[in-house]
Short mmCIF file of C-alpha atoms in Angstrom, two decimals:
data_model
loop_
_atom_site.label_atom_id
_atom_site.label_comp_id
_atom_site.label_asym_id
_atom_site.label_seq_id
_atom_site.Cartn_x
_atom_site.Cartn_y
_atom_site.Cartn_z
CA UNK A 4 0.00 0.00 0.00
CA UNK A 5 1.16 3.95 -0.64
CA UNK A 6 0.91 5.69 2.95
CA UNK A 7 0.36 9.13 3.88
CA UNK A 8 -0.48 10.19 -0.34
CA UNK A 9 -3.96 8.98 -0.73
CA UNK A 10 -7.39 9.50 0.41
CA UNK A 11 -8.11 10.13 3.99
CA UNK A 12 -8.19 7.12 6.25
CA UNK A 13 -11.91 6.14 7.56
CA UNK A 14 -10.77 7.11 10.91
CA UNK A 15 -9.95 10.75 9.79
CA UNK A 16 -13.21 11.05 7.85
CA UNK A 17 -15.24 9.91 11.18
CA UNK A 18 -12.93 12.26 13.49
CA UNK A 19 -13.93 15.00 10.65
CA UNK A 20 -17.64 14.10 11.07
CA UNK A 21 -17.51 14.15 14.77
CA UNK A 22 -15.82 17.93 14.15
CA UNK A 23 -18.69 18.67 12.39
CA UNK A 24 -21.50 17.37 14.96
CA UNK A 25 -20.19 19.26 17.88
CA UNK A 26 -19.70 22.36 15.49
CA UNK A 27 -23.85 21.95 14.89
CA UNK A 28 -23.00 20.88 10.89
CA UNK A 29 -25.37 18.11 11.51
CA UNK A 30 -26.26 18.13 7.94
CA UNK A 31 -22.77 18.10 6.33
CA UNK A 32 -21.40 16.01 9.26
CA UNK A 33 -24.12 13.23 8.44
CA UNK A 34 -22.88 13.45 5.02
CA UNK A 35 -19.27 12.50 5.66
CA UNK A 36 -20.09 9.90 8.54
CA UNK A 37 -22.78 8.14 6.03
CA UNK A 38 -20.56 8.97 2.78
CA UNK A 39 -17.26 7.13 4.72
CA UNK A 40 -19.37 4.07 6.07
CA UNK A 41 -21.24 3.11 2.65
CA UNK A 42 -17.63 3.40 1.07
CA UNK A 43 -15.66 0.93 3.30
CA UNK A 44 -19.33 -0.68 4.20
CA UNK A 45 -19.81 -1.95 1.00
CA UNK A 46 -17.36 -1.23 -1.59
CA UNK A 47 -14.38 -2.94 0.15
CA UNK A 48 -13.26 -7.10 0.56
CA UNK A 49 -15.12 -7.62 3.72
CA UNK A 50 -18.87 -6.00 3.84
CA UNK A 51 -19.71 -4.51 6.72
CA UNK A 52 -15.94 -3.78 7.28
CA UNK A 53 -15.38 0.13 9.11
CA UNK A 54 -11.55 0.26 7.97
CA UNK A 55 -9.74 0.25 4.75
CA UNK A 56 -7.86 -2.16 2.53
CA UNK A 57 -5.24 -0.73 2.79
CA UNK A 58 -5.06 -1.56 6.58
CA UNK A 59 -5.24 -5.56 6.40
CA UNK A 60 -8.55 -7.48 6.37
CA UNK A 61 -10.83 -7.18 9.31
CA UNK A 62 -8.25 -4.34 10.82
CA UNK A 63 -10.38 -2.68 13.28
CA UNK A 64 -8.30 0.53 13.92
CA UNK A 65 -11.64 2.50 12.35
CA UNK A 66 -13.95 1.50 14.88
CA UNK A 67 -13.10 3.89 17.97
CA UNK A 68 -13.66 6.78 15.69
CA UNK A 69 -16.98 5.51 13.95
CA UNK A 70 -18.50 4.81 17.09
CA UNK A 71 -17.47 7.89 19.10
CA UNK A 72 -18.49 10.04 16.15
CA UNK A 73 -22.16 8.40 15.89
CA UNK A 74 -22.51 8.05 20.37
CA UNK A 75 -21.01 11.09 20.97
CA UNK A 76 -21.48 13.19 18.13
CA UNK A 77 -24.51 12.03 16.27
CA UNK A 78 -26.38 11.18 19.01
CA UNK A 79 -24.67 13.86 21.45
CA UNK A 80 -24.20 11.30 24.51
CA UNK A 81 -21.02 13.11 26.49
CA UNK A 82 -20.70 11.69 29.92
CA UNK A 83 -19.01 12.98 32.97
CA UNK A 84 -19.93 11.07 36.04
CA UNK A 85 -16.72 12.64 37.93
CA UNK A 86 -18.25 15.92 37.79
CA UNK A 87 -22.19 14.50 38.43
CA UNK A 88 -23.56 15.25 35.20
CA UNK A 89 -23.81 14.16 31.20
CA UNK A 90 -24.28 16.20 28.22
CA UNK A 91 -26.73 15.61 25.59
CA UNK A 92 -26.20 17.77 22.73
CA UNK A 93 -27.69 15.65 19.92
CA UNK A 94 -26.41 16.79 16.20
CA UNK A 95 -29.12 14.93 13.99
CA UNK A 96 -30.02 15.71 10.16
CA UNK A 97 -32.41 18.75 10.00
CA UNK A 98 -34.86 16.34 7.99
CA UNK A 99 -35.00 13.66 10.83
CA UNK A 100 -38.19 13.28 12.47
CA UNK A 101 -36.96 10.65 14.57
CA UNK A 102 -33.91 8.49 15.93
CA UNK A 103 -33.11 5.93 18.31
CA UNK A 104 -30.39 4.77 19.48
CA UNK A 105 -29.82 1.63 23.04
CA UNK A 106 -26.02 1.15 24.13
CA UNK A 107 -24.94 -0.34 27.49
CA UNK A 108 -24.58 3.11 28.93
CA UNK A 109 -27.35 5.09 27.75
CA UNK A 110 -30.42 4.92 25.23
CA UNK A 111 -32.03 7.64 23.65
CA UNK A 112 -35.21 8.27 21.87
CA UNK A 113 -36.26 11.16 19.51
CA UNK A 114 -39.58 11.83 18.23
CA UNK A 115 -40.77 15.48 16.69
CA UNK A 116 -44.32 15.66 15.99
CA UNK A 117 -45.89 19.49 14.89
CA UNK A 118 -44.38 21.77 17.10
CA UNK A 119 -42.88 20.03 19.63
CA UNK A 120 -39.49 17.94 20.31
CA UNK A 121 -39.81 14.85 22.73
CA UNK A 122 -36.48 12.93 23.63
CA UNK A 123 -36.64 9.63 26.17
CA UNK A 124 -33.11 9.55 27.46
CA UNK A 125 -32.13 6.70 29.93
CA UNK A 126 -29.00 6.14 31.89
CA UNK A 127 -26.90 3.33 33.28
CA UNK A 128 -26.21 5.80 36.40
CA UNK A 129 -27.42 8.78 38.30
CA UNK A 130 -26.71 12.09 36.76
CA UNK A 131 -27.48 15.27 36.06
CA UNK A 132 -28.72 15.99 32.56
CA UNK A 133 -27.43 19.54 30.56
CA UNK A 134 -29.19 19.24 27.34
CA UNK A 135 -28.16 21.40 24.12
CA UNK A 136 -30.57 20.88 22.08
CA UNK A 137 -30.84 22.71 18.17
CA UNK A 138 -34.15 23.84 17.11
CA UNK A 139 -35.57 25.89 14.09
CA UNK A 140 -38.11 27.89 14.79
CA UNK A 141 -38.77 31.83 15.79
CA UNK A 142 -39.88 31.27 19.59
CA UNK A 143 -39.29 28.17 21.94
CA UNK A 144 -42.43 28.39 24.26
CA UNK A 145 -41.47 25.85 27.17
CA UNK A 146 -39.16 23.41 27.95
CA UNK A 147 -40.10 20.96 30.54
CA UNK A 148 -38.11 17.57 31.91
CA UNK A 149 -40.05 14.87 33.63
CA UNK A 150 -43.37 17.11 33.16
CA UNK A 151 -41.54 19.71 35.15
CA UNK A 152 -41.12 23.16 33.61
CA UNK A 153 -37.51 23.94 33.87
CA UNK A 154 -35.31 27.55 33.43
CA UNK A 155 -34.07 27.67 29.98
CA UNK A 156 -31.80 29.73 28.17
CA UNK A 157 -31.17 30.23 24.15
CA UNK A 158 -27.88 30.76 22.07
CA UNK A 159 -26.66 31.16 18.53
CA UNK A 160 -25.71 28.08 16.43
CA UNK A 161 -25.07 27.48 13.47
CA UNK A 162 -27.85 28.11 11.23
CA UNK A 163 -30.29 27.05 14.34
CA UNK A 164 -30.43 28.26 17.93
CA UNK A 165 -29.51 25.55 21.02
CA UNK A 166 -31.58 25.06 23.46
CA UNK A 167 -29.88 25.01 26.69
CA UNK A 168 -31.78 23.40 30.42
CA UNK A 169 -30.24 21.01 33.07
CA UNK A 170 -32.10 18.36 35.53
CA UNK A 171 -31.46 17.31 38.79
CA UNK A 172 -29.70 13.34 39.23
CA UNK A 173 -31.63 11.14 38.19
CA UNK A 174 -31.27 8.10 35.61
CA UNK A 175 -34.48 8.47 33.50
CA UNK A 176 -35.57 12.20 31.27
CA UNK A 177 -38.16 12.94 29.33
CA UNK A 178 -37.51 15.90 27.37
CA UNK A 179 -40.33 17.78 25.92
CA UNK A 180 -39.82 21.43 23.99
CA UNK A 181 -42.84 23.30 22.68
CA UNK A 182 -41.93 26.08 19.89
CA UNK A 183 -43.79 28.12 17.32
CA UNK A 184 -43.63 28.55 13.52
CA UNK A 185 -41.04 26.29 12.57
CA UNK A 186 -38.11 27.86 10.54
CA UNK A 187 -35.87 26.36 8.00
CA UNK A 188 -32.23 25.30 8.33
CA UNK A 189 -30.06 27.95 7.38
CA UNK A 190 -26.97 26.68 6.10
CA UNK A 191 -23.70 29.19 7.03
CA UNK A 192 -21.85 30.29 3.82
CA UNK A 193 -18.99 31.84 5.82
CA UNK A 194 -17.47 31.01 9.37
CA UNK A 195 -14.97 33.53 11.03
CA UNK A 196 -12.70 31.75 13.53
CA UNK A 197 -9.81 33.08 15.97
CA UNK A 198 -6.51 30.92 16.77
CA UNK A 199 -6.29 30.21 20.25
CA UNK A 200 -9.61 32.03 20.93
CA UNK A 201 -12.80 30.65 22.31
CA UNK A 202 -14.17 33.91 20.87
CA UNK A 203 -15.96 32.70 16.86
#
């Protein structure tokens, strides 16, 4: 094999995608994780296969980075039991209406039906819950977890605004946001960005 002149490996597509999730790019960073998968997926020697041919047969150096980019960055599942609390910050296509996902550490359940976002969200210990949630639309109207109305707060995004509540410790959420008159996505044309700045 020629090293180092070629096409990016798997891993470095699905480390790019993962960029791209936790940037809010949910629709571009779907594109590279599902673009990357159906190319090593099913064009390669062994179907199903997450590396390249390059790397040996059944080499599973590509796995780390496909999963953490679809857990972590699809999904948005970012645990931190030393400091009490996990993160859910899902990144999912704007034209998803729903997604599931059941790992040994967490599951998570995503249903929108007209004007309002539901997400089930169970997990394997006590913790707080910060959600960051994107939405589209020109006015969130409540947030509530466990039927509970809880203090909210809105910021930029790209192209969407995030959503941003936290729970008390528990192990089980139920997520519901009420908005009104749904907006599209904006995609950006243009991003501005400091070195060594947490200032965009």
């Amino acid at each position: 094999g020629i090293w180092s002149v070629g096409e990016l490996w798997p891993g470095d597509n699905y480390h790019l995608a993962l960029s791209y999730f936790q940037s809010g790019l949910s629709d571009e960073g779907y594109e590279i994780l599902k673009g990357t998968f159906m190319n090593t997926g099913l064009c390669g020697t062994v179907p199903g296969n997450l590396g390249f041919h390059q790397g040996g047969r059944d080499f599973g150096d590509c796995i780390h980075p496909f999963v953490r980019s679809v857990v972590s960055g699809l999904f948005g599942y970012q645990p931190d039991y030393p400091s009490g609390q996990v993160i859910l910050a899902p990144s999912f296509p704007t034209s998803w209406k729903e997604a599931n996902i059941h790992v040994p550490d967490f599951s998570l359940s995503f249903q929108e039906a007209k004007d309002v976002l539901n997400y089930h969200v169970v997990l394997l210990n006590n913790a707080a819950l910060k959600i960051q949630i994107p939405v589209s639309c020109c006015a969130v109207k409540s947030v509530s977890i466990n039927g509970k109305p809880v203090n909210y707060r809105i910021l930029p995004a790209a192209g969407r605004s995030i959503v941003v509540a936290q729970s008390e410790k528990a192990n089980d959420f139920s997520i519901r946001i009420e908005y009104d008159r749904p907006l599209p996505y904006y995609k950006p044309l243009h991003f501005t960005f400091s070195q060594n700045s947490t200032q965009n």
